[in-house]
Amino acid sequence: MPKRDFLQITDFSSDELENLFNLAVHLKGLTERGESPSPLDGKAFACIFHKPSLRTRISFEVGISQLGGTSLYITNQEIELGVRESIPDAARVLSRFVDGIVIRTYSHADVEQLAESASVPVINALTDFTHPCQVIGDLLTIKEHLGTWSGKTVAYLGDGNNVARSWINAARRLDFTLRIGTHESTQPGELVDTARNEGANVEVVFDPVEAVSGAHVVYTDVWASMGQKEASGERANVLRAFQVNSELLSHAHEAAIVMHCLPAERGREITDEVMDGPQSVVFDEAENRLHAQKAILTMIAG
Ligand code: CP
Ligand code: NVA
């Protein structure tokens, strides 16, 4: 069987995603009972992180360990990917040692190049372009809190960034409406047209109230992502009206849940009142990164 990578949510079909979520629910149930199968027994994973990480790194390392495998945390100081040697050469060498590569870096093209040359599965743990593992955990959280995403409206507020684009990819495979509320200067780019041309329900609106109106999920992320923090001031100016606060949330569905991939910049894209309020599920969402990733690892490397 050819190896499978997970670089984008669209690497999985709708049916495979359905199986993935069922597996994640199953693995979460086992974890809660203190059990875990060991599909990664004897397997090693290189976890390459060129950007900081709390949730992604720890959930991958703990998840790999719970599934019986071993993880190696590698920063760019050790391998200097693409500098000390070419990305294809590093991919070929890593493939002789490990059974999978998890990578968080800047350039999505670098991750694609790594995956092309590696003979072992490669998992995208965030690039400037997308953050697919995050949105898999998010969808699992929606399934738990709302029963389904089917027919629901997810309002994504703020910067049209890597997380927003993974939401667009999710909408290309699953039956929900994605409404992105952002400024004209911070739109997610041409992926919106790709998704729409495929028939996905993806809307982009420039009015925050219109964006959240009747939404079942109100989602936000930092206004300036890692590697773009110099744009913080300018982003705050254009995105201020998209802050998830009590007033804006009052326009969503009365049973709406509030989500944030974290880390949050409290007082900017989300207020304390909302993040610590009764509609917030942000810490369930963080926990679900573990269960979602165990399912991804099991599906492509187990
Ligand atoms: N949400 C998320 O990916 O968090 P980290 O950057 O801490 O991994
Ligand atoms: N958009 C954020 C997500 C962090 C998990 C970033 O890339 O910094």
Coordinates of C-alpha atoms and ligand atoms in Angstrom, one line a residue, residues 53-56 104 131 134 261-262 289, ligand 1:
S53 CA 4.0 24.9 20.3
L54 CA 2.3 23.8 23.5
R55 CA -0.8 21.9 22.4
T56 CA 0.4 20.3 19.2
R104 CA 5.5 22.4 12.1
H131 CA -3.3 23.8 10.4
Q134 CA -6.3 21.6 14.7
C261 CA -7.6 27.1 18.8
L262 CA -5.4 28.8 21.5
R289 CA -6.1 17.6 19.9
Ligands
CP1 N1 -3.5 25.3 18.8 C1 -2.2 25.0 18.7 O1 -1.8 24.5 17.7 O2 -1.5 25.3 19.8 P1 0.1 25.3 19.8 O3 0.6 26.3 18.9 O4 0.5 25.5 21.3 O5 0.6 23.9 19.4

